[in-house]
PDB file of C-alpha atoms in Angstrom:
ATOM      1  CA  UNK C   1     -22.373-133.429 227.401  1.00 53.00           C
ATOM      2  CA  UNK C   2     -26.095-132.869 227.780  1.00 64.00           C
ATOM      3  CA  UNK C   3     -27.362-133.219 231.316  1.00 74.00           C
ATOM      4  CA  UNK C   4     -30.864-134.013 232.404  1.00 78.00           C
ATOM      5  CA  UNK C   5     -32.380-130.805 233.790  1.00 84.00           C
ATOM      6  CA  UNK C   6     -35.776-132.241 234.647  1.00 87.00           C
ATOM      7  CA  UNK C   7     -35.839-130.937 238.237  1.00 88.00           C
ATOM      8  CA  UNK C   8     -34.771-127.408 237.290  1.00 90.00           C
ATOM      9  CA  UNK C   9     -37.175-127.180 234.381  1.00 90.00           C
ATOM     10  CA  UNK C  10     -40.199-128.508 236.262  1.00 91.00           C
ATOM     11  CA  UNK C  11     -39.450-126.224 239.177  1.00 90.00           C
ATOM     12  CA  UNK C  12     -39.116-123.280 236.813  1.00 92.00           C
ATOM     13  CA  UNK C  13     -42.488-123.969 235.218  1.00 91.00           C
ATOM     14  CA  UNK C  14     -44.111-123.501 238.633  1.00 92.00           C
ATOM     15  CA  UNK C  15     -41.931-120.781 240.161  1.00 94.00           C
ATOM     16  CA  UNK C  16     -41.992-118.532 237.061  1.00 94.00           C
ATOM     17  CA  UNK C  17     -45.680-117.779 237.502  1.00 94.00           C
ATOM     18  CA  UNK C  18     -45.261-117.014 241.204  1.00 95.00           C
ATOM     19  CA  UNK C  19     -42.419-114.540 240.546  1.00 95.00           C
ATOM     20  CA  UNK C  20     -44.355-112.912 237.706  1.00 94.00           C
ATOM     21  CA  UNK C  21     -47.486-112.549 239.839  1.00 94.00           C
ATOM     22  CA  UNK C  22     -45.427-111.089 242.659  1.00 93.00           C
ATOM     23  CA  UNK C  23     -43.846-108.573 240.267  1.00 93.00           C
ATOM     24  CA  UNK C  24     -47.304-107.402 239.146  1.00 92.00           C
ATOM     25  CA  UNK C  25     -48.356-107.095 242.791  1.00 91.00           C
ATOM     26  CA  UNK C  26     -45.234-105.054 243.628  1.00 91.00           C
ATOM     27  CA  UNK C  27     -45.863-102.808 240.613  1.00 91.00           C
ATOM     28  CA  UNK C  28     -49.398-101.966 241.725  1.00 87.00           C
ATOM     29  CA  UNK C  29     -48.423-101.578 245.383  1.00 85.00           C
ATOM     30  CA  UNK C  30     -46.010 -98.755 244.560  1.00 78.00           C
ATOM     31  CA  UNK C  31     -48.129 -95.845 245.701  1.00 77.00           C
ATOM     32  CA  UNK C  32     -48.862 -96.663 249.343  1.00 80.00           C
ATOM     33  CA  UNK C  33     -46.448 -99.495 250.050  1.00 83.00           C
ATOM     34  CA  UNK C  34     -42.880-100.380 249.056  1.00 86.00           C
ATOM     35  CA  UNK C  35     -42.641-101.213 245.385  1.00 84.00           C
ATOM     36  CA  UNK C  36     -43.202 -99.457 242.101  1.00 85.00           C
ATOM     37  CA  UNK C  37     -42.163 -99.593 238.494  1.00 87.00           C
ATOM     38  CA  UNK C  38     -38.461-100.159 238.950  1.00 92.00           C
ATOM     39  CA  UNK C  39     -38.649-103.070 241.399  1.00 93.00           C
ATOM     40  CA  UNK C  40     -41.550-104.619 239.505  1.00 93.00           C
ATOM     41  CA  UNK C  41     -39.579-104.449 236.283  1.00 93.00           C
ATOM     42  CA  UNK C  42     -36.541-106.028 237.875  1.00 94.00           C
ATOM     43  CA  UNK C  43     -38.675-108.845 239.300  1.00 94.00           C
ATOM     44  CA  UNK C  44     -40.198-109.520 235.879  1.00 94.00           C
ATOM     45  CA  UNK C  45     -36.670-109.593 234.496  1.00 94.00           C
ATOM     46  CA  UNK C  46     -35.690-112.054 237.209  1.00 94.00           C
ATOM     47  CA  UNK C  47     -38.542-114.353 236.175  1.00 94.00           C
ATOM     48  CA  UNK C  48     -37.441-114.230 232.527  1.00 93.00           C
ATOM     49  CA  UNK C  49     -33.799-114.810 233.525  1.00 93.00           C
ATOM     50  CA  UNK C  50     -34.919-117.905 235.417  1.00 93.00           C
ATOM     51  CA  UNK C  51     -36.521-119.123 232.189  1.00 92.00           C
ATOM     52  CA  UNK C  52     -33.288-118.371 230.341  1.00 91.00           C
ATOM     53  CA  UNK C  53     -31.303-120.380 232.885  1.00 90.00           C
ATOM     54  CA  UNK C  54     -33.607-123.382 232.820  1.00 91.00           C
ATOM     55  CA  UNK C  55     -34.207-123.481 229.071  1.00 88.00           C
ATOM     56  CA  UNK C  56     -32.088-121.849 226.393  1.00 84.00           C
ATOM     57  CA  UNK C  57     -31.970-118.531 224.575  1.00 85.00           C
ATOM     58  CA  UNK C  58     -33.747-119.679 221.426  1.00 85.00           C
ATOM     59  CA  UNK C  59     -36.662-121.262 223.281  1.00 87.00           C
ATOM     60  CA  UNK C  60     -37.274-118.147 225.352  1.00 88.00           C
ATOM     61  CA  UNK C  61     -37.039-115.914 222.280  1.00 86.00           C
ATOM     62  CA  UNK C  62     -39.638-118.108 220.605  1.00 89.00           C
ATOM     63  CA  UNK C  63     -41.878-117.973 223.678  1.00 88.00           C
ATOM     64  CA  UNK C  64     -41.547-114.183 224.126  1.00 88.00           C
ATOM     65  CA  UNK C  65     -41.240-112.881 220.570  1.00 88.00           C
ATOM     66  CA  UNK C  66     -40.818-109.219 221.491  1.00 86.00           C
ATOM     67  CA  UNK C  67     -38.078-106.960 220.299  1.00 88.00           C
ATOM     68  CA  UNK C  68     -37.083-105.590 223.690  1.00 89.00           C
ATOM     69  CA  UNK C  69     -35.551-102.457 222.162  1.00 91.00           C
ATOM     70  CA  UNK C  70     -39.054-101.504 221.024  1.00 93.00           C
ATOM     71  CA  UNK C  71     -40.316-102.219 224.553  1.00 93.00           C
ATOM     72  CA  UNK C  72     -37.812 -99.647 225.851  1.00 94.00           C
ATOM     73  CA  UNK C  73     -39.052 -97.148 223.262  1.00 95.00           C
ATOM     74  CA  UNK C  74     -42.696 -97.721 224.230  1.00 94.00           C
ATOM     75  CA  UNK C  75     -41.831 -97.257 227.896  1.00 93.00           C
ATOM     76  CA  UNK C  76     -40.027 -93.973 227.227  1.00 94.00           C
ATOM     77  CA  UNK C  77     -42.947 -92.777 225.105  1.00 93.00           C
ATOM     78  CA  UNK C  78     -45.405 -93.600 227.917  1.00 91.00           C
ATOM     79  CA  UNK C  79     -43.341 -91.723 230.499  1.00 89.00           C
ATOM     80  CA  UNK C  80     -42.802 -88.744 228.233  1.00 90.00           C
ATOM     81  CA  UNK C  81     -46.443 -88.697 227.143  1.00 89.00           C
ATOM     82  CA  UNK C  82     -47.623 -88.682 230.767  1.00 87.00           C
ATOM     83  CA  UNK C  83     -45.292 -85.799 231.530  1.00 85.00           C
ATOM     84  CA  UNK C  84     -46.201 -83.873 228.392  1.00 84.00           C
ATOM     85  CA  UNK C  85     -49.941 -84.360 228.806  1.00 81.00           C
ATOM     86  CA  UNK C  86     -49.954 -81.673 231.478  1.00 81.00           C
ATOM     87  CA  UNK C  87     -49.030 -79.037 228.879  1.00 83.00           C
ATOM     88  CA  UNK C  88     -52.449 -79.377 227.244  1.00 83.00           C
ATOM     89  CA  UNK C  89     -54.205 -78.367 230.464  1.00 82.00           C
ATOM     90  CA  UNK C  90     -52.000 -75.302 230.861  1.00 81.00           C
ATOM     91  CA  UNK C  91     -50.230 -76.504 234.001  1.00 81.00           C
ATOM     92  CA  UNK C  92     -46.463 -76.997 234.474  1.00 82.00           C
ATOM     93  CA  UNK C  93     -44.666 -79.947 232.909  1.00 82.00           C
ATOM     94  CA  UNK C  94     -44.929 -83.180 234.961  1.00 77.00           C
ATOM     95  CA  UNK C  95     -48.032 -82.098 236.884  1.00 79.00           C
ATOM     96  CA  UNK C  96     -50.013 -85.238 237.674  1.00 79.00           C
ATOM     97  CA  UNK C  97     -53.754 -85.502 237.758  1.00 78.00           C
ATOM     98  CA  UNK C  98     -55.626 -87.788 240.119  1.00 77.00           C
ATOM     99  CA  UNK C  99     -59.100 -88.439 241.339  1.00 73.00           C
ATOM    100  CA  UNK C 100     -61.589 -90.971 242.674  1.00 75.00           C
ATOM    101  CA  UNK C 101     -63.463 -92.919 240.025  1.00 76.00           C
ATOM    102  CA  UNK C 102     -66.031 -95.643 240.187  1.00 77.00           C
ATOM    103  CA  UNK C 103     -64.757 -98.646 238.234  1.00 74.00           C
ATOM    104  CA  UNK C 104     -67.144-101.491 237.330  1.00 76.00           C
ATOM    105  CA  UNK C 105     -65.152-104.319 238.963  1.00 73.00           C
ATOM    106  CA  UNK C 106     -62.970-102.643 241.570  1.00 73.00           C
ATOM    107  CA  UNK C 107     -65.561-100.334 243.007  1.00 71.00           C
ATOM    108  CA  UNK C 108     -64.385 -96.996 244.401  1.00 75.00           C
ATOM    109  CA  UNK C 109     -60.730 -96.567 243.484  1.00 75.00           C
ATOM    110  CA  UNK C 110     -58.277 -93.709 243.271  1.00 77.00           C
ATOM    111  CA  UNK C 111     -56.603 -93.317 239.900  1.00 78.00           C
ATOM    112  CA  UNK C 112     -53.430 -91.338 239.358  1.00 80.00           C
ATOM    113  CA  UNK C 113     -51.528 -90.581 236.182  1.00 81.00           C
ATOM    114  CA  UNK C 114     -48.298 -91.373 238.047  1.00 83.00           C
ATOM    115  CA  UNK C 115     -49.197 -95.014 237.488  1.00 85.00           C
ATOM    116  CA  UNK C 116     -48.933 -94.581 233.723  1.00 87.00           C
ATOM    117  CA  UNK C 117     -45.531 -93.011 234.260  1.00 89.00           C
ATOM    118  CA  UNK C 118     -44.651 -96.005 236.446  1.00 90.00           C
ATOM    119  CA  UNK C 119     -45.750 -98.360 233.691  1.00 91.00           C
ATOM    120  CA  UNK C 120     -43.315 -96.535 231.398  1.00 93.00           C
ATOM    121  CA  UNK C 121     -40.525 -97.022 233.926  1.00 93.00           C
ATOM    122  CA  UNK C 122     -41.489-100.696 234.210  1.00 93.00           C
ATOM    123  CA  UNK C 123     -41.291-101.256 230.455  1.00 94.00           C
ATOM    124  CA  UNK C 124     -37.954 -99.422 230.191  1.00 95.00           C
ATOM    125  CA  UNK C 125     -36.438-101.516 232.989  1.00 95.00           C
ATOM    126  CA  UNK C 126     -37.684-104.826 231.579  1.00 94.00           C
ATOM    127  CA  UNK C 127     -36.688-103.964 228.026  1.00 94.00           C
ATOM    128  CA  UNK C 128     -33.201-102.680 228.819  1.00 94.00           C
ATOM    129  CA  UNK C 129     -32.225-105.486 231.203  1.00 94.00           C
ATOM    130  CA  UNK C 130     -33.482-108.253 228.927  1.00 93.00           C
ATOM    131  CA  UNK C 131     -31.753-106.603 225.957  1.00 92.00           C
ATOM    132  CA  UNK C 132     -28.469-106.551 227.893  1.00 92.00           C
ATOM    133  CA  UNK C 133     -28.776-110.162 228.969  1.00 91.00           C
ATOM    134  CA  UNK C 134     -29.799-111.373 225.515  1.00 88.00           C
ATOM    135  CA  UNK C 135     -26.966-109.536 223.778  1.00 89.00           C
ATOM    136  CA  UNK C 136     -24.366-110.802 226.266  1.00 89.00           C
ATOM    137  CA  UNK C 137     -25.752-114.334 226.156  1.00 84.00           C
ATOM    138  CA  UNK C 138     -26.139-114.284 222.400  1.00 76.00           C
ATOM    139  CA  UNK C 139     -22.422-114.008 221.644  1.00 67.00           C
ATOM    140  CA  UNK C 140     -21.140-117.522 221.644  1.00 54.00           C
TER     141      UNK C 140
ATOM    142  CA  UNK B   1     -60.004-135.364 238.468  1.00 77.00           C
ATOM    143  CA  UNK B   2     -59.226-131.848 237.284  1.00 82.00           C
ATOM    144  CA  UNK B   3     -62.555-131.914 235.468  1.00 86.00           C
ATOM    145  CA  UNK B   4     -64.372-132.754 238.698  1.00 88.00           C
ATOM    146  CA  UNK B   5     -62.763-129.887 240.586  1.00 89.00           C
ATOM    147  CA  UNK B   6     -63.597-127.543 237.697  1.00 91.00           C
ATOM    148  CA  UNK B   7     -67.200-128.764 237.717  1.00 91.00           C
ATOM    149  CA  UNK B   8     -67.403-128.203 241.453  1.00 91.00           C
ATOM    150  CA  UNK B   9     -66.112-124.640 241.030  1.00 91.00           C
ATOM    151  CA  UNK B  10     -68.583-124.067 238.225  1.00 92.00           C
ATOM    152  CA  UNK B  11     -71.503-125.241 240.378  1.00 93.00           C
ATOM    153  CA  UNK B  12     -70.318-122.910 243.137  1.00 93.00           C
ATOM    154  CA  UNK B  13     -70.193-120.005 240.655  1.00 91.00           C
ATOM    155  CA  UNK B  14     -73.694-120.800 239.397  1.00 92.00           C
ATOM    156  CA  UNK B  15     -74.900-120.899 242.998  1.00 91.00           C
ATOM    157  CA  UNK B  16     -73.349-117.477 243.597  1.00 90.00           C
ATOM    158  CA  UNK B  17     -75.172-116.022 240.608  1.00 89.00           C
ATOM    159  CA  UNK B  18     -78.453-117.736 241.513  1.00 89.00           C
ATOM    160  CA  UNK B  19     -78.411-116.347 245.021  1.00 86.00           C
ATOM    161  CA  UNK B  20     -77.135-113.034 243.522  1.00 84.00           C
ATOM    162  CA  UNK B  21     -74.675-112.458 246.355  1.00 81.00           C
ATOM    163  CA  UNK B  22     -71.082-112.350 245.160  1.00 83.00           C
ATOM    164  CA  UNK B  23     -69.474-113.128 248.512  1.00 85.00           C
ATOM    165  CA  UNK B  24     -67.036-115.707 249.781  1.00 87.00           C
ATOM    166  CA  UNK B  25     -69.705-117.205 252.028  1.00 88.00           C
ATOM    167  CA  UNK B  26     -72.091-117.968 249.184  1.00 90.00           C
ATOM    168  CA  UNK B  27     -69.191-119.422 247.187  1.00 90.00           C
ATOM    169  CA  UNK B  28     -68.329-121.790 250.040  1.00 91.00           C
ATOM    170  CA  UNK B  29     -71.994-122.805 250.413  1.00 92.00           C
ATOM    171  CA  UNK B  30     -72.228-123.405 246.664  1.00 92.00           C
ATOM    172  CA  UNK B  31     -69.030-125.436 246.747  1.00 93.00           C
ATOM    173  CA  UNK B  32     -70.405-127.670 249.493  1.00 92.00           C
ATOM    174  CA  UNK B  33     -73.681-128.133 247.585  1.00 93.00           C
ATOM    175  CA  UNK B  34     -71.715-128.943 244.444  1.00 92.00           C
ATOM    176  CA  UNK B  35     -69.686-131.486 246.383  1.00 91.00           C
ATOM    177  CA  UNK B  36     -72.839-133.212 247.617  1.00 92.00           C
ATOM    178  CA  UNK B  37     -74.138-133.266 244.035  1.00 91.00           C
ATOM    179  CA  UNK B  38     -70.856-134.780 242.813  1.00 89.00           C
ATOM    180  CA  UNK B  39     -71.093-137.369 245.578  1.00 89.00           C
ATOM    181  CA  UNK B  40     -74.580-138.313 244.387  1.00 88.00           C
ATOM    182  CA  UNK B  41     -73.496-138.470 240.741  1.00 86.00           C
ATOM    183  CA  UNK B  42     -70.185-140.241 241.314  1.00 83.00           C
ATOM    184  CA  UNK B  43     -71.284-143.362 239.370  1.00 84.00           C
ATOM    185  CA  UNK B  44     -71.383-141.351 236.139  1.00 84.00           C
ATOM    186  CA  UNK B  45     -67.693-140.421 236.231  1.00 83.00           C
ATOM    187  CA  UNK B  46     -65.142-142.713 234.676  1.00 80.00           C
ATOM    188  CA  UNK B  47     -62.556-141.896 237.366  1.00 80.00           C
ATOM    189  CA  UNK B  48     -62.965-141.914 241.116  1.00 80.00           C
ATOM    190  CA  UNK B  49     -63.991-138.844 243.049  1.00 83.00           C
ATOM    191  CA  UNK B  50     -61.188-136.345 243.618  1.00 84.00           C
ATOM    192  CA  UNK B  51     -61.378-136.494 247.409  1.00 84.00           C
ATOM    193  CA  UNK B  52     -59.254-139.641 247.444  1.00 85.00           C
ATOM    194  CA  UNK B  53     -56.376-137.885 245.730  1.00 86.00           C
ATOM    195  CA  UNK B  54     -56.848-134.780 247.859  1.00 88.00           C
ATOM    196  CA  UNK B  55     -56.591-136.964 250.963  1.00 90.00           C
ATOM    197  CA  UNK B  56     -53.480-138.626 249.511  1.00 89.00           C
ATOM    198  CA  UNK B  57     -51.912-135.201 248.954  1.00 90.00           C
ATOM    199  CA  UNK B  58     -52.678-134.195 252.550  1.00 92.00           C
ATOM    200  CA  UNK B  59     -51.172-137.463 253.771  1.00 91.00           C
ATOM    201  CA  UNK B  60     -48.058-136.817 251.679  1.00 90.00           C
ATOM    202  CA  UNK B  61     -47.684-133.365 253.269  1.00 92.00           C
ATOM    203  CA  UNK B  62     -48.045-134.793 256.773  1.00 93.00           C
ATOM    204  CA  UNK B  63     -45.558-137.557 255.970  1.00 89.00           C
ATOM    205  CA  UNK B  64     -43.111-134.963 254.682  1.00 88.00           C
ATOM    206  CA  UNK B  65     -43.371-132.868 257.860  1.00 91.00           C
ATOM    207  CA  UNK B  66     -42.878-135.956 260.037  1.00 89.00           C
ATOM    208  CA  UNK B  67     -39.868-137.132 258.031  1.00 85.00           C
ATOM    209  CA  UNK B  68     -38.356-133.631 258.078  1.00 88.00           C
ATOM    210  CA  UNK B  69     -38.472-133.457 261.882  1.00 90.00           C
ATOM    211  CA  UNK B  70     -37.214-137.011 262.382  1.00 85.00           C
ATOM    212  CA  UNK B  71     -34.327-136.756 259.958  1.00 83.00           C
ATOM    213  CA  UNK B  72     -33.266-133.338 261.276  1.00 86.00           C
ATOM    214  CA  UNK B  73     -33.068-134.882 264.727  1.00 89.00           C
ATOM    215  CA  UNK B  74     -30.999-137.782 263.407  1.00 83.00           C
ATOM    216  CA  UNK B  75     -28.554-135.387 261.715  1.00 84.00           C
ATOM    217  CA  UNK B  76     -28.368-133.392 264.961  1.00 88.00           C
ATOM    218  CA  UNK B  77     -27.356-136.552 266.809  1.00 85.00           C
ATOM    219  CA  UNK B  78     -24.728-137.214 264.149  1.00 83.00           C
ATOM    220  CA  UNK B  79     -23.301-133.716 264.602  1.00 85.00           C
ATOM    221  CA  UNK B  80     -23.091-133.629 268.397  1.00 90.00           C
ATOM    222  CA  UNK B  81     -21.496-137.068 268.572  1.00 86.00           C
ATOM    223  CA  UNK B  82     -17.796-136.744 269.554  1.00 87.00           C
ATOM    224  CA  UNK B  83     -16.673-139.398 267.071  1.00 84.00           C
ATOM    225  CA  UNK B  84     -17.735-138.968 263.459  1.00 80.00           C
ATOM    226  CA  UNK B  85     -18.811-142.477 262.650  1.00 79.00           C
ATOM    227  CA  UNK B  86     -20.540-141.989 259.320  1.00 81.00           C
ATOM    228  CA  UNK B  87     -20.503-143.890 256.072  1.00 82.00           C
ATOM    229  CA  UNK B  88     -21.130-141.468 253.204  1.00 86.00           C
ATOM    230  CA  UNK B  89     -21.929-143.088 249.909  1.00 85.00           C
ATOM    231  CA  UNK B  90     -23.680-142.526 246.610  1.00 88.00           C
ATOM    232  CA  UNK B  91     -26.216-145.081 245.517  1.00 85.00           C
ATOM    233  CA  UNK B  92     -28.543-145.507 242.581  1.00 87.00           C
ATOM    234  CA  UNK B  93     -32.238-145.430 243.334  1.00 85.00           C
ATOM    235  CA  UNK B  94     -34.359-147.008 240.615  1.00 87.00           C
ATOM    236  CA  UNK B  95     -37.752-145.334 240.377  1.00 87.00           C
ATOM    237  CA  UNK B  96     -41.016-146.274 238.688  1.00 86.00           C
ATOM    238  CA  UNK B  97     -42.372-142.721 238.514  1.00 86.00           C
ATOM    239  CA  UNK B  98     -43.069-141.458 235.009  1.00 85.00           C
ATOM    240  CA  UNK B  99     -44.086-137.800 234.938  1.00 87.00           C
ATOM    241  CA  UNK B 100     -41.700-134.876 235.276  1.00 88.00           C
ATOM    242  CA  UNK B 101     -43.515-133.434 238.255  1.00 88.00           C
ATOM    243  CA  UNK B 102     -43.430-136.755 240.093  1.00 89.00           C
ATOM    244  CA  UNK B 103     -39.664-137.021 239.606  1.00 90.00           C
ATOM    245  CA  UNK B 104     -39.232-133.418 240.738  1.00 90.00           C
ATOM    246  CA  UNK B 105     -41.415-133.926 243.790  1.00 89.00           C
ATOM    247  CA  UNK B 106     -39.591-137.114 244.790  1.00 90.00           C
ATOM    248  CA  UNK B 107     -36.188-135.456 244.337  1.00 90.00           C
ATOM    249  CA  UNK B 108     -37.253-132.421 246.348  1.00 88.00           C
ATOM    250  CA  UNK B 109     -38.579-134.607 249.153  1.00 88.00           C
ATOM    251  CA  UNK B 110     -35.404-136.690 249.238  1.00 86.00           C
ATOM    252  CA  UNK B 111     -33.237-133.559 249.182  1.00 87.00           C
ATOM    253  CA  UNK B 112     -35.212-131.682 251.852  1.00 85.00           C
ATOM    254  CA  UNK B 113     -34.956-134.527 254.316  1.00 80.00           C
ATOM    255  CA  UNK B 114     -31.403-134.179 255.647  1.00 76.00           C
ATOM    256  CA  UNK B 115     -28.916-136.970 255.220  1.00 78.00           C
ATOM    257  CA  UNK B 116     -29.812-137.577 251.593  1.00 84.00           C
ATOM    258  CA  UNK B 117     -29.278-135.362 248.556  1.00 87.00           C
ATOM    259  CA  UNK B 118     -30.280-136.125 244.978  1.00 89.00           C
ATOM    260  CA  UNK B 119     -27.247-135.462 242.813  1.00 89.00           C
ATOM    261  CA  UNK B 120     -28.333-136.462 239.356  1.00 88.00           C
ATOM    262  CA  UNK B 121     -31.285-137.776 237.404  1.00 89.00           C
ATOM    263  CA  UNK B 122     -30.360-140.219 234.687  1.00 88.00           C
ATOM    264  CA  UNK B 123     -31.205-139.342 231.105  1.00 86.00           C
ATOM    265  CA  UNK B 124     -34.000-141.895 230.753  1.00 86.00           C
ATOM    266  CA  UNK B 125     -35.425-140.729 234.129  1.00 83.00           C
ATOM    267  CA  UNK B 126     -35.462-144.230 235.562  1.00 87.00           C
ATOM    268  CA  UNK B 127     -32.636-143.857 238.091  1.00 89.00           C
ATOM    269  CA  UNK B 128     -31.921-141.173 240.677  1.00 88.00           C
ATOM    270  CA  UNK B 129     -28.407-140.930 242.105  1.00 89.00           C
ATOM    271  CA  UNK B 130     -28.611-140.138 245.788  1.00 88.00           C
ATOM    272  CA  UNK B 131     -25.834-139.151 248.171  1.00 88.00           C
ATOM    273  CA  UNK B 132     -26.457-140.327 251.711  1.00 85.00           C
ATOM    274  CA  UNK B 133     -24.516-139.066 254.696  1.00 82.00           C
ATOM    275  CA  UNK B 134     -24.827-142.264 256.662  1.00 78.00           C
ATOM    276  CA  UNK B 135     -26.055-145.221 254.676  1.00 74.00           C
ATOM    277  CA  UNK B 136     -24.753-148.303 256.392  1.00 72.00           C
ATOM    278  CA  UNK B 137     -27.066-150.447 254.355  1.00 68.00           C
ATOM    279  CA  UNK B 138     -27.874-149.244 250.852  1.00 69.00           C
ATOM    280  CA  UNK B 139     -30.599-151.802 250.302  1.00 72.00           C
ATOM    281  CA  UNK B 140     -32.357-150.615 253.403  1.00 76.00           C
ATOM    282  CA  UNK B 141     -32.081-146.940 252.410  1.00 72.00           C
ATOM    283  CA  UNK B 142     -33.538-147.611 248.955  1.00 74.00           C
ATOM    284  CA  UNK B 143     -36.264-149.686 250.511  1.00 77.00           C
ATOM    285  CA  UNK B 144     -37.244-147.019 253.038  1.00 78.00           C
ATOM    286  CA  UNK B 145     -37.419-144.259 250.406  1.00 75.00           C
ATOM    287  CA  UNK B 146     -39.423-146.468 248.078  1.00 73.00           C
ATOM    288  CA  UNK B 147     -41.841-147.451 250.797  1.00 79.00           C
ATOM    289  CA  UNK B 148     -42.508-143.957 252.111  1.00 82.00           C
ATOM    290  CA  UNK B 149     -42.188-141.177 249.565  1.00 86.00           C
ATOM    291  CA  UNK B 150     -42.579-143.025 246.311  1.00 87.00           C
ATOM    292  CA  UNK B 151     -45.610-144.906 247.542  1.00 87.00           C
ATOM    293  CA  UNK B 152     -47.233-141.690 248.761  1.00 88.00           C
ATOM    294  CA  UNK B 153     -46.545-139.893 245.464  1.00 89.00           C
ATOM    295  CA  UNK B 154     -47.922-142.817 243.492  1.00 87.00           C
ATOM    296  CA  UNK B 155     -51.094-142.679 245.572  1.00 85.00           C
ATOM    297  CA  UNK B 156     -51.478-139.004 244.646  1.00 85.00           C
ATOM    298  CA  UNK B 157     -50.926-139.514 240.927  1.00 82.00           C
ATOM    299  CA  UNK B 158     -52.570-142.882 240.376  1.00 75.00           C
ATOM    300  CA  UNK B 159     -55.101-143.688 243.086  1.00 62.00           C
TER     301      UNK B 159
END
């Protein structure tokens, strides 16, 4: 019995972008406001899960052709690399560097290596949760 | 229509770069100038100017707000009545709308106005099945939905 999911699918096509945008905003707001890598990753996962609910597993795998295990590995490498980078400068492990830089589009902005670490956390969260959901949903 | 809006944005961007001030104010000024230019050149477009559809969309929003308030009040009167004299029923609503987003918009509008809930869209997308809490006269309910929401949506999509 195949039902007509036109309302769910059309709604998803609009809402997906809003959730994804909000997850990016939450990820970048992590330093001075509530948010960060973990919540941003979970929100991105929620957007992809909405796609999985509205469409099916094969369609989403075709649309996002990533191996999410590798995404987890990249995230761990980013986090570890950020932590290990401090060894080169002869400071303790996990020491973060930060400073004010002038960027061409954003103007005066403070950059911090904790954000790269956060990006690693983000990728690990997205990769692991999507891997779980895809493996559970894949057994039919 | 989308092309006209894009052109208007492009003119506003060009105006920003000409006046070499990348601010919101200069963008708004450029947008207004672009709109006047589009108004002058409207004979060269194959479709009508986009303001008509914009106005139709605004009218649809206002209609939705009005209907939401009115129907909430009517459901309130149903609830506080001591005797529950309602006639729930499910009726088929034939629709002429074609696109997915039109069907979705119509279903959302019908569902958000209390008293009616869209339960199912038929596979060929020509019939919506609507559950009404108090539809004494099905013909009249179909007629009212068709005359308000569907007409407004059709004005937005095909002016």
